PDB file of C-alpha atoms in Angstrom:
ATOM      1  CA  MET A  87     210.618 108.594 152.838  1.00  0.00           C
ATOM      2  CA  LYS A  88     211.726 112.140 153.676  1.00  0.00           C
ATOM      3  CA  LYS A  89     214.435 111.914 150.995  1.00  0.00           C
ATOM      4  CA  PHE A  90     211.874 110.935 148.348  1.00  0.00           C
ATOM      5  CA  VAL A  91     209.519 113.816 149.210  1.00  0.00           C
ATOM      6  CA  SER A  92     212.401 116.366 149.020  1.00  0.00           C
ATOM      7  CA  ALA A  93     213.403 115.020 145.626  1.00  0.00           C
ATOM      8  CA  ALA A  94     209.829 115.285 144.387  1.00  0.00           C
ATOM      9  CA  LEU A  95     209.531 118.922 145.435  1.00  0.00           C
ATOM     10  CA  ALA A  96     212.820 119.791 143.751  1.00  0.00           C
ATOM     11  CA  LEU A  97     211.738 118.151 140.535  1.00  0.00           C
ATOM     12  CA  CYS A  98     208.411 119.972 140.608  1.00  0.00           C
ATOM     13  CA  LEU A  99     210.190 123.319 140.939  1.00  0.00           C
ATOM     14  CA  ALA A 100     212.491 122.487 138.023  1.00  0.00           C
ATOM     15  CA  GLY A 101     209.515 121.496 135.928  1.00  0.00           C
ATOM     16  CA  ALA A 102     207.704 124.770 136.650  1.00  0.00           C
ATOM     17  CA  LEU A 103     210.685 126.816 135.465  1.00  0.00           C
ATOM     18  CA  THR A 104     210.877 124.783 132.254  1.00  0.00           C
ATOM     19  CA  ALA A 105     207.169 125.327 131.600  1.00  0.00           C
ATOM     20  CA  CYS A 106     207.634 129.139 131.855  1.00  0.00           C
ATOM     21  CA  ALA A 107     210.281 128.851 129.153  1.00  0.00           C
ATOM     22  CA  GLY A 108     207.720 127.399 126.740  1.00  0.00           C
ATOM     23  CA  GLY A 109     206.638 123.752 127.470  1.00  0.00           C
ATOM     24  CA  ALA A 110     204.486 121.971 130.080  1.00  0.00           C
ATOM     25  CA  SER A 111     204.928 118.318 128.960  1.00  0.00           C
ATOM     26  CA  SER A 112     208.348 117.938 130.577  1.00  0.00           C
ATOM     27  CA  SER A 113     206.991 119.169 133.897  1.00  0.00           C
ATOM     28  CA  GLU A 114     204.047 116.755 133.807  1.00  0.00           C
ATOM     29  CA  SER A 115     206.327 113.836 132.966  1.00  0.00           C
ATOM     30  CA  THR A 116     208.707 114.693 135.790  1.00  0.00           C
ATOM     31  CA  VAL A 117     205.912 115.035 138.331  1.00  0.00           C
ATOM     32  CA  ASP A 118     204.416 111.705 137.232  1.00  0.00           C
ATOM     33  CA  GLU A 119     207.780 109.967 137.608  1.00  0.00           C
ATOM     34  CA  SER A 120     208.386 111.456 141.055  1.00  0.00           C
ATOM     35  CA  SER A 121     204.868 110.533 142.181  1.00  0.00           C
ATOM     36  CA  SER A 122     205.459 107.022 140.894  1.00  0.00           C
ATOM     37  CA  ALA A 123     208.650 106.798 142.922  1.00  0.00           C
ATOM     38  CA  VAL A 124     206.851 107.957 146.081  1.00  0.00           C
ATOM     39  CA  SER A 125     203.965 105.563 145.382  1.00  0.00           C
ATOM     40  CA  SER A 126     206.391 102.683 144.781  1.00  0.00           C
ATOM     41  CA  GLU A 127     208.163 103.377 148.052  1.00  0.00           C
ATOM     42  CA  SER A 128     204.836 103.520 149.876  1.00  0.00           C
ATOM     43  CA  THR A 129     203.676 100.241 148.328  1.00  0.00           C
ATOM     44  CA  SER A 130     206.980  98.568 149.184  1.00  0.00           C
ATOM     45  CA  SER A 131     206.720  99.829 152.757  1.00  0.00           C
ATOM     46  CA  GLU A 132     203.143  98.560 153.063  1.00  0.00           C
ATOM     47  CA  ALA A 133     204.132  95.142 151.667  1.00  0.00           C
ATOM     48  CA  SER A 134     207.009  94.923 154.131  1.00  0.00           C
ATOM     49  CA  SER A 135     204.635  95.863 156.930  1.00  0.00           C
ATOM     50  CA  ASP A 136     202.170  93.171 155.825  1.00  0.00           C
ATOM     51  CA  GLU A 137     204.938  90.539 155.794  1.00  0.00           C
ATOM     52  CA  THR A 138     206.038  91.580 159.272  1.00  0.00           C
ATOM     53  CA  SER A 139     202.452  91.385 160.524  1.00  0.00           C
ATOM     54  CA  ALA A 140     202.057  87.912 159.038  1.00  0.00           C
ATOM     55  CA  ALA A 141     205.276  86.756 160.705  1.00  0.00           C
ATOM     56  CA  ASP A 142     204.167  88.250 164.015  1.00  0.00           C
ATOM     57  CA  SER A 143     200.795  86.543 163.650  1.00  0.00           C
ATOM     58  CA  THR A 144     202.457  83.148 163.076  1.00  0.00           C
ATOM     59  CA  ALA A 145     204.671  83.653 166.125  1.00  0.00           C
ATOM     60  CA  GLU A 146     201.673  84.600 168.247  1.00  0.00           C
ATOM     61  CA  THR A 147     199.719  81.497 167.296  1.00  0.00           C
ATOM     62  CA  GLY A 148     202.598  79.322 168.416  1.00  0.00           C
ATOM     63  CA  ASP A 149     202.418  77.201 165.263  1.00  0.00           C
ATOM     64  CA  ALA A 150     205.357  74.821 164.967  1.00  0.00           C
ATOM     65  CA  ALA A 151     206.534  72.408 162.334  1.00  0.00           C
ATOM     66  CA  VAL A 152     205.550  68.807 162.979  1.00  0.00           C
ATOM     67  CA  LEU A 153     208.703  66.714 163.343  1.00  0.00           C
ATOM     68  CA  SER A 154     209.192  63.302 161.806  1.00  0.00           C
ATOM     69  CA  TYR A 155     210.271  60.556 164.193  1.00  0.00           C
ATOM     70  CA  ASP A 156     213.903  60.868 163.049  1.00  0.00           C
ATOM     71  CA  GLU A 157     213.800  64.650 163.525  1.00  0.00           C
ATOM     72  CA  TYR A 158     212.307  64.184 166.983  1.00  0.00           C
ATOM     73  CA  MET A 159     215.053  61.753 167.974  1.00  0.00           C
ATOM     74  CA  ALA A 160     217.704  64.135 166.634  1.00  0.00           C
ATOM     75  CA  ALA A 161     216.294  67.102 168.601  1.00  0.00           C
ATOM     76  CA  ASP A 162     218.215  68.220 171.691  1.00  0.00           C
ATOM     77  CA  LEU A 163     216.889  67.371 175.125  1.00  0.00           C
ATOM     78  CA  ASP A 164     214.919  70.101 176.906  1.00  0.00           C
ATOM     79  CA  THR A 165     213.813  71.675 173.611  1.00  0.00           C
ATOM     80  CA  GLU A 166     210.204  72.141 172.523  1.00  0.00           C
ATOM     81  CA  VAL A 167     209.006  69.585 169.999  1.00  0.00           C
ATOM     82  CA  THR A 168     205.789  68.952 168.084  1.00  0.00           C
ATOM     83  CA  ILE A 169     204.870  65.503 166.804  1.00  0.00           C
ATOM     84  CA  GLU A 170     201.854  63.713 165.398  1.00  0.00           C
ATOM     85  CA  ALA A 171     201.222  60.117 166.395  1.00  0.00           C
ATOM     86  CA  TYR A 172     198.503  57.624 167.209  1.00  0.00           C
ATOM     87  CA  VAL A 173     197.309  56.675 170.678  1.00  0.00           C
ATOM     88  CA  GLN A 174     198.244  53.075 171.506  1.00  0.00           C
ATOM     89  CA  ALA A 175     197.397  52.960 175.215  1.00  0.00           C
ATOM     90  CA  LYS A 176     196.471  55.275 178.064  1.00  0.00           C
ATOM     91  CA  GLN A 177     198.558  54.728 181.162  1.00  0.00           C
ATOM     92  CA  ALA A 178     197.020  57.147 183.614  1.00  0.00           C
ATOM     93  CA  TYR A 179     194.787  60.158 184.175  1.00  0.00           C
ATOM     94  CA  TYR A 180     195.349  62.556 187.080  1.00  0.00           C
ATOM     95  CA  ALA A 181     192.055  64.323 187.685  1.00  0.00           C
ATOM     96  CA  GLU A 182     193.345  66.882 190.188  1.00  0.00           C
ATOM     97  CA  GLN A 183     195.910  68.317 187.793  1.00  0.00           C
ATOM     98  CA  GLN A 184     194.061  67.280 184.606  1.00  0.00           C
ATOM     99  CA  THR A 185     196.978  65.537 182.935  1.00  0.00           C
ATOM    100  CA  ALA A 186     197.290  62.257 181.075  1.00  0.00           C
ATOM    101  CA  THR A 187     200.126  59.862 180.329  1.00  0.00           C
ATOM    102  CA  VAL A 188     199.850  57.958 177.051  1.00  0.00           C
ATOM    103  CA  TYR A 189     201.798  55.720 174.703  1.00  0.00           C
ATOM    104  CA  LEU A 190     201.905  56.957 171.110  1.00  0.00           C
ATOM    105  CA  GLN A 191     203.285  55.414 167.940  1.00  0.00           C
ATOM    106  CA  ASP A 192     203.403  55.944 164.184  1.00  0.00           C
ATOM    107  CA  GLN A 193     204.790  53.844 161.364  1.00  0.00           C
ATOM    108  CA  ASP A 194     208.363  54.997 162.141  1.00  0.00           C
ATOM    109  CA  GLY A 195     208.679  54.959 165.919  1.00  0.00           C
ATOM    110  CA  ALA A 196     207.067  55.521 169.296  1.00  0.00           C
ATOM    111  CA  TYR A 197     206.662  58.234 171.921  1.00  0.00           C
ATOM    112  CA  PHE A 198     205.769  58.449 175.607  1.00  0.00           C
ATOM    113  CA  ALA A 199     203.815  61.578 176.546  1.00  0.00           C
ATOM    114  CA  TYR A 200     204.055  62.101 180.294  1.00  0.00           C
ATOM    115  CA  ASP A 201     201.722  64.453 182.195  1.00  0.00           C
ATOM    116  CA  MET A 202     200.144  65.915 179.071  1.00  0.00           C
ATOM    117  CA  ALA A 203     197.467  68.558 179.740  1.00  0.00           C
ATOM    118  CA  CYS A 204     194.098  66.902 179.154  1.00  0.00           C
ATOM    119  CA  SER A 205     190.515  67.367 180.259  1.00  0.00           C
ATOM    120  CA  GLU A 206     188.610  64.319 181.461  1.00  0.00           C
ATOM    121  CA  GLU A 207     186.268  64.678 178.495  1.00  0.00           C
ATOM    122  CA  ASP A 208     189.181  64.586 176.042  1.00  0.00           C
ATOM    123  CA  TYR A 209     190.814  61.714 177.922  1.00  0.00           C
ATOM    124  CA  ASP A 210     187.754  59.600 177.195  1.00  0.00           C
ATOM    125  CA  LYS A 211     188.222  60.372 173.487  1.00  0.00           C
ATOM    126  CA  LEU A 212     191.824  59.149 173.434  1.00  0.00           C
ATOM    127  CA  THR A 213     190.908  55.739 172.109  1.00  0.00           C
ATOM    128  CA  PRO A 214     193.531  53.444 170.520  1.00  0.00           C
ATOM    129  CA  GLY A 215     194.305  54.476 166.955  1.00  0.00           C
ATOM    130  CA  THR A 216     193.353  58.150 167.422  1.00  0.00           C
ATOM    131  CA  LEU A 217     195.713  60.635 165.745  1.00  0.00           C
ATOM    132  CA  ILE A 218     196.785  63.604 167.899  1.00  0.00           C
ATOM    133  CA  ARG A 219     199.298  66.427 167.652  1.00  0.00           C
ATOM    134  CA  VAL A 220     201.414  66.915 170.773  1.00  0.00           C
ATOM    135  CA  THR A 221     203.635  69.868 171.675  1.00  0.00           C
ATOM    136  CA  GLY A 222     205.893  69.595 174.709  1.00  0.00           C
ATOM    137  CA  TYR A 223     209.493  69.288 175.825  1.00  0.00           C
ATOM    138  CA  LYS A 224     211.712  66.372 174.898  1.00  0.00           C
ATOM    139  CA  SER A 225     213.167  65.081 178.156  1.00  0.00           C
ATOM    140  CA  GLU A 226     214.983  62.115 179.614  1.00  0.00           C
ATOM    141  CA  TRP A 227     214.471  60.430 182.969  1.00  0.00           C
ATOM    142  CA  SER A 228     216.691  57.500 183.971  1.00  0.00           C
ATOM    143  CA  GLY A 229     217.225  56.682 180.309  1.00  0.00           C
ATOM    144  CA  GLU A 230     213.575  57.005 179.275  1.00  0.00           C
ATOM    145  CA  VAL A 231     213.143  59.569 176.476  1.00  0.00           C
ATOM    146  CA  GLU A 232     209.722  61.195 176.697  1.00  0.00           C
ATOM    147  CA  ILE A 233     207.658  64.307 176.027  1.00  0.00           C
ATOM    148  CA  MET A 234     206.898  66.224 179.219  1.00  0.00           C
ATOM    149  CA  ASP A 235     204.636  69.181 180.097  1.00  0.00           C
ATOM    150  CA  GLY A 236     202.845  68.836 176.792  1.00  0.00           C
ATOM    151  CA  SER A 237     199.470  69.743 175.371  1.00  0.00           C
ATOM    152  CA  PHE A 238     197.627  68.179 172.468  1.00  0.00           C
ATOM    153  CA  THR A 239     194.938  68.622 169.850  1.00  0.00           C
ATOM    154  CA  PHE A 240     192.998  66.037 167.902  1.00  0.00           C
ATOM    155  CA  VAL A 241     193.921  65.901 164.213  1.00  0.00           C
ATOM    156  CA  GLU A 242     190.594  66.340 162.465  1.00  0.00           C
ATOM    157  CA  GLY A 243     190.065  63.911 159.602  1.00  0.00           C
ATOM    158  CA  GLY A 244     193.164  61.921 160.552  1.00  0.00           C
ATOM    159  CA  ASP A 245     193.378  58.237 159.754  1.00  0.00           C
ATOM    160  CA  THR A 246     193.885  55.551 162.404  1.00  0.00           C
ATOM    161  CA  PHE A 247     196.809  53.278 163.202  1.00  0.00           C
ATOM    162  CA  ILE A 248     197.348  50.526 165.761  1.00  0.00           C
ATOM    163  CA  ALA A 249     200.821  49.005 165.832  1.00  0.00           C
ATOM    164  CA  GLU A 250     201.434  45.286 165.614  1.00  0.00           C
ATOM    165  CA  PRO A 251     203.923  44.048 168.242  1.00  0.00           C
ATOM    166  CA  ALA A 252     207.472  43.895 166.888  1.00  0.00           C
ATOM    167  CA  ASP A 253     209.425  40.853 168.092  1.00  0.00           C
ATOM    168  CA  MET A 254     212.405  42.115 170.101  1.00  0.00           C
ATOM    169  CA  THR A 255     213.455  38.806 171.654  1.00  0.00           C
ATOM    170  CA  GLU A 256     216.809  38.618 169.893  1.00  0.00           C
ATOM    171  CA  LEU A 257     217.615  42.239 170.797  1.00  0.00           C
ATOM    172  CA  LEU A 258     217.445  41.591 174.529  1.00  0.00           C
ATOM    173  CA  GLY A 259     220.767  42.543 176.077  1.00  0.00           C
ATOM    174  CA  THR A 260     221.927  44.499 173.008  1.00  0.00           C
ATOM    175  CA  ASP A 261     222.486  48.211 172.463  1.00  0.00           C
ATOM    176  CA  GLU A 262     220.082  48.098 169.508  1.00  0.00           C
ATOM    177  CA  LEU A 263     217.107  47.529 171.799  1.00  0.00           C
ATOM    178  CA  ALA A 264     217.128  51.146 173.020  1.00  0.00           C
ATOM    179  CA  ALA A 265     216.355  52.364 169.493  1.00  0.00           C
ATOM    180  CA  HIS A 266     212.874  50.817 169.887  1.00  0.00           C
ATOM    181  CA  GLN A 267     212.030  52.585 173.110  1.00  0.00           C
ATOM    182  CA  ASN A 268     208.288  52.922 173.840  1.00  0.00           C
ATOM    183  CA  GLU A 269     207.266  50.717 170.899  1.00  0.00           C
ATOM    184  CA  PHE A 270     204.671  47.995 171.248  1.00  0.00           C
ATOM    185  CA  VAL A 271     206.836  44.860 171.277  1.00  0.00           C
ATOM    186  CA  SER A 272     206.807  41.135 171.958  1.00  0.00           C
ATOM    187  CA  PHE A 273     209.210  38.654 173.542  1.00  0.00           C
ATOM    188  CA  THR A 274     208.903  34.908 173.059  1.00  0.00           C
ATOM    189  CA  GLY A 275     210.360  31.802 174.660  1.00  0.00           C
ATOM    190  CA  LEU A 276     211.285  33.446 177.967  1.00  0.00           C
ATOM    191  CA  THR A 277     211.758  31.467 181.160  1.00  0.00           C
ATOM    192  CA  VAL A 278     210.284  32.732 184.429  1.00  0.00           C
ATOM    193  CA  ALA A 279     213.275  33.314 186.714  1.00  0.00           C
ATOM    194  CA  PRO A 280     213.092  33.545 190.526  1.00  0.00           C
ATOM    195  CA  SER A 281     212.684  36.870 192.309  1.00  0.00           C
ATOM    196  CA  THR A 282     213.917  37.348 195.864  1.00  0.00           C
ATOM    197  CA  ILE A 283     213.292  39.677 198.772  1.00  0.00           C
ATOM    198  CA  GLU A 284     216.192  40.948 200.872  1.00  0.00           C
ATOM    199  CA  GLY A 285     216.432  38.978 204.090  1.00  0.00           C
ATOM    200  CA  ASP A 286     214.148  36.235 202.756  1.00  0.00           C
ATOM    201  CA  ASP A 287     215.564  32.969 201.428  1.00  0.00           C
ATOM    202  CA  ALA A 288     212.409  32.072 199.511  1.00  0.00           C
ATOM    203  CA  GLU A 289     212.099  32.400 195.728  1.00  0.00           C
ATOM    204  CA  TYR A 290     209.077  33.985 194.106  1.00  0.00           C
ATOM    205  CA  ALA A 291     207.689  34.073 190.577  1.00  0.00           C
ATOM    206  CA  PHE A 292     206.778  37.772 191.023  1.00  0.00           C
ATOM    207  CA  LEU A 293     206.895  40.570 193.600  1.00  0.00           C
ATOM    208  CA  TYR A 294     204.486  43.325 194.543  1.00  0.00           C
ATOM    209  CA  ASN A 295     206.666  46.391 193.860  1.00  0.00           C
ATOM    210  CA  TYR A 296     210.311  45.952 192.917  1.00  0.00           C
ATOM    211  CA  ASP A 297     211.340  44.978 196.444  1.00  0.00           C
ATOM    212  CA  GLY A 298     208.323  42.979 197.518  1.00  0.00           C
ATOM    213  CA  SER A 299     207.041  45.752 199.770  1.00  0.00           C
ATOM    214  CA  GLY A 300     203.629  46.086 198.113  1.00  0.00           C
ATOM    215  CA  SER A 301     200.338  44.249 198.025  1.00  0.00           C
ATOM    216  CA  ASP A 302     197.613  43.341 195.566  1.00  0.00           C
ATOM    217  CA  GLY A 303     196.917  46.344 193.337  1.00  0.00           C
ATOM    218  CA  ASP A 304     200.517  47.564 193.259  1.00  0.00           C
ATOM    219  CA  ASP A 305     202.932  47.068 190.351  1.00  0.00           C
ATOM    220  CA  LEU A 306     203.974  43.485 189.672  1.00  0.00           C
ATOM    221  CA  TYR A 307     207.666  42.810 189.006  1.00  0.00           C
ATOM    222  CA  PHE A 308     208.890  39.506 187.618  1.00  0.00           C
ATOM    223  CA  ASN A 309     212.156  38.204 186.225  1.00  0.00           C
ATOM    224  CA  VAL A 310     212.642  36.364 182.963  1.00  0.00           C
ATOM    225  CA  SER A 311     215.728  34.734 181.508  1.00  0.00           C
ATOM    226  CA  TYR A 312     216.822  34.359 177.909  1.00  0.00           C
ATOM    227  CA  ASN A 313     220.192  33.155 176.610  1.00  0.00           C
ATOM    228  CA  ASP A 314     221.460  32.899 180.190  1.00  0.00           C
ATOM    229  CA  GLN A 315     220.696  36.558 180.911  1.00  0.00           C
ATOM    230  CA  THR A 316     218.017  37.781 183.335  1.00  0.00           C
ATOM    231  CA  TYR A 317     215.723  40.763 182.745  1.00  0.00           C
ATOM    232  CA  THR A 318     213.081  42.458 184.884  1.00  0.00           C
ATOM    233  CA  PHE A 319     209.614  43.079 183.434  1.00  0.00           C
ATOM    234  CA  VAL A 320     206.741  44.905 185.138  1.00  0.00           C
ATOM    235  CA  VAL A 321     202.970  45.037 184.991  1.00  0.00           C
ATOM    236  CA  GLU A 322     202.447  48.742 185.651  1.00  0.00           C
ATOM    237  CA  SER A 323     199.293  49.008 187.761  1.00  0.00           C
ATOM    238  CA  TYR A 324     198.232  52.356 186.254  1.00  0.00           C
ATOM    239  CA  LEU A 325     198.339  50.791 182.794  1.00  0.00           C
ATOM    240  CA  CYS A 326     196.985  47.345 183.729  1.00  0.00           C
ATOM    241  CA  ASP A 327     195.393  47.177 187.164  1.00  0.00           C
ATOM    242  CA  ASN A 328     194.531  44.116 189.227  1.00  0.00           C
ATOM    243  CA  THR A 329     191.284  43.538 187.327  1.00  0.00           C
ATOM    244  CA  THR A 330     193.092  42.856 184.027  1.00  0.00           C
ATOM    245  CA  ASP A 331     193.952  39.478 182.522  1.00  0.00           C
ATOM    246  CA  VAL A 332     197.678  40.200 182.452  1.00  0.00           C
ATOM    247  CA  TYR A 333     197.795  41.165 186.131  1.00  0.00           C
ATOM    248  CA  ASN A 334     196.164  37.914 187.142  1.00  0.00           C
ATOM    249  CA  ALA A 335     198.248  35.887 184.683  1.00  0.00           C
ATOM    250  CA  VAL A 336     201.445  37.114 186.331  1.00  0.00           C
ATOM    251  CA  LYS A 337     200.073  36.357 189.790  1.00  0.00           C
ATOM    252  CA  ASN A 338     199.674  32.743 188.646  1.00  0.00           C
ATOM    253  CA  LEU A 339     203.150  32.326 187.157  1.00  0.00           C
ATOM    254  CA  GLU A 340     205.531  29.655 188.379  1.00  0.00           C
ATOM    255  CA  VAL A 341     209.319  29.725 188.304  1.00  0.00           C
ATOM    256  CA  GLY A 342     210.613  27.734 185.344  1.00  0.00           C
ATOM    257  CA  GLN A 343     207.593  28.236 183.088  1.00  0.00           C
ATOM    258  CA  THR A 344     208.124  29.313 179.485  1.00  0.00           C
ATOM    259  CA  ILE A 345     206.144  32.418 178.561  1.00  0.00           C
ATOM    260  CA  ASP A 346     205.528  34.865 175.737  1.00  0.00           C
ATOM    261  CA  CYS A 347     204.974  38.546 176.544  1.00  0.00           C
ATOM    262  CA  GLN A 348     203.724  41.700 174.854  1.00  0.00           C
ATOM    263  CA  GLY A 349     203.962  45.273 176.083  1.00  0.00           C
ATOM    264  CA  PHE A 350     205.494  48.706 175.674  1.00  0.00           C
ATOM    265  CA  LEU A 351     209.268  49.023 175.754  1.00  0.00           C
ATOM    266  CA  TYR A 352     209.591  51.455 178.635  1.00  0.00           C
ATOM    267  CA  TRP A 353     213.096  52.274 179.855  1.00  0.00           C
ATOM    268  CA  TYR A 354     214.357  52.694 183.421  1.00  0.00           C
ATOM    269  CA  GLU A 355     218.102  52.317 183.850  1.00  0.00           C
ATOM    270  CA  GLY A 356     217.784  49.838 181.000  1.00  0.00           C
ATOM    271  CA  ALA A 357     214.928  47.928 179.409  1.00  0.00           C
ATOM    272  CA  ASN A 358     211.952  47.769 181.780  1.00  0.00           C
ATOM    273  CA  PRO A 359     209.006  46.745 179.580  1.00  0.00           C
ATOM    274  CA  HIS A 360     205.490  47.572 180.712  1.00  0.00           C
ATOM    275  CA  ILE A 361     203.831  44.227 180.004  1.00  0.00           C
ATOM    276  CA  THR A 362     200.220  44.086 178.781  1.00  0.00           C
ATOM    277  CA  SER A 363     199.915  40.394 177.907  1.00  0.00           C
ATOM    278  CA  VAL A 364     201.448  37.156 179.209  1.00  0.00           C
ATOM    279  CA  THR A 365     200.845  33.725 177.726  1.00  0.00           C
ATOM    280  CA  VAL A 366     202.199  30.525 179.277  1.00  0.00           C
ATOM    281  CA  ALA A 367     203.789  28.533 176.471  1.00  0.00           C
ATOM    282  CA  GLY A 368     205.036  25.604 178.520  1.00  0.00           C
TER     283      GLY A 368
END
């Protein structure tokens, strides 16, 4: 700016000398041009300042681009991500710390939001099908990919979506199954396989906790077999407590029965579905 002002003063002086020699029009033209240059520089500077302010304002609001499911999956672990998806089920609410754990899904894939900041009032509004925007950190725990330490907002005017269970029976025991992590899925034609407790020769159709150390109200673990391979499923008590149909259905299972199951494809050192429905098929 200082360079432009110096140039303007020099031009004004030159114009004044020319006017004394017999003409004022040249001086006026020169002054107008120099003023235009100064004005142009000022306008450019103001525009640049406005752009900077707008950028600063965007940064301050913390706005972030909403990722597609593929972009979310491609994002590095421990990076901040923002997604939009529909509530499928609420697993738990922790009143003391005001956080919620929920299953989310859209038409392309599924998400598990763990310990998401949430008031009790908002938790009641997280009904199945509700569209929310979640910002948190993509993390992994024992193979389970999830969003941790997140916060959310309701998407006003959003549509609703409740996923139909995708049949994953033939993907059991394959690497492809992991690509459907956290989705609402189904398995059909499974055989109830025996569960055992260390130091106990008896066989059980289910166990309270993974090692049989629990009691009614704790998680229920049960084994199923398919194509000569055995898998462990669980009724997660936070998601489906001992008052639910599925909890009581598993308590009444018998080794050798054929069953169909539905639930969310949670992952813990491998597939560890959180089962929400069990039907005895034979």
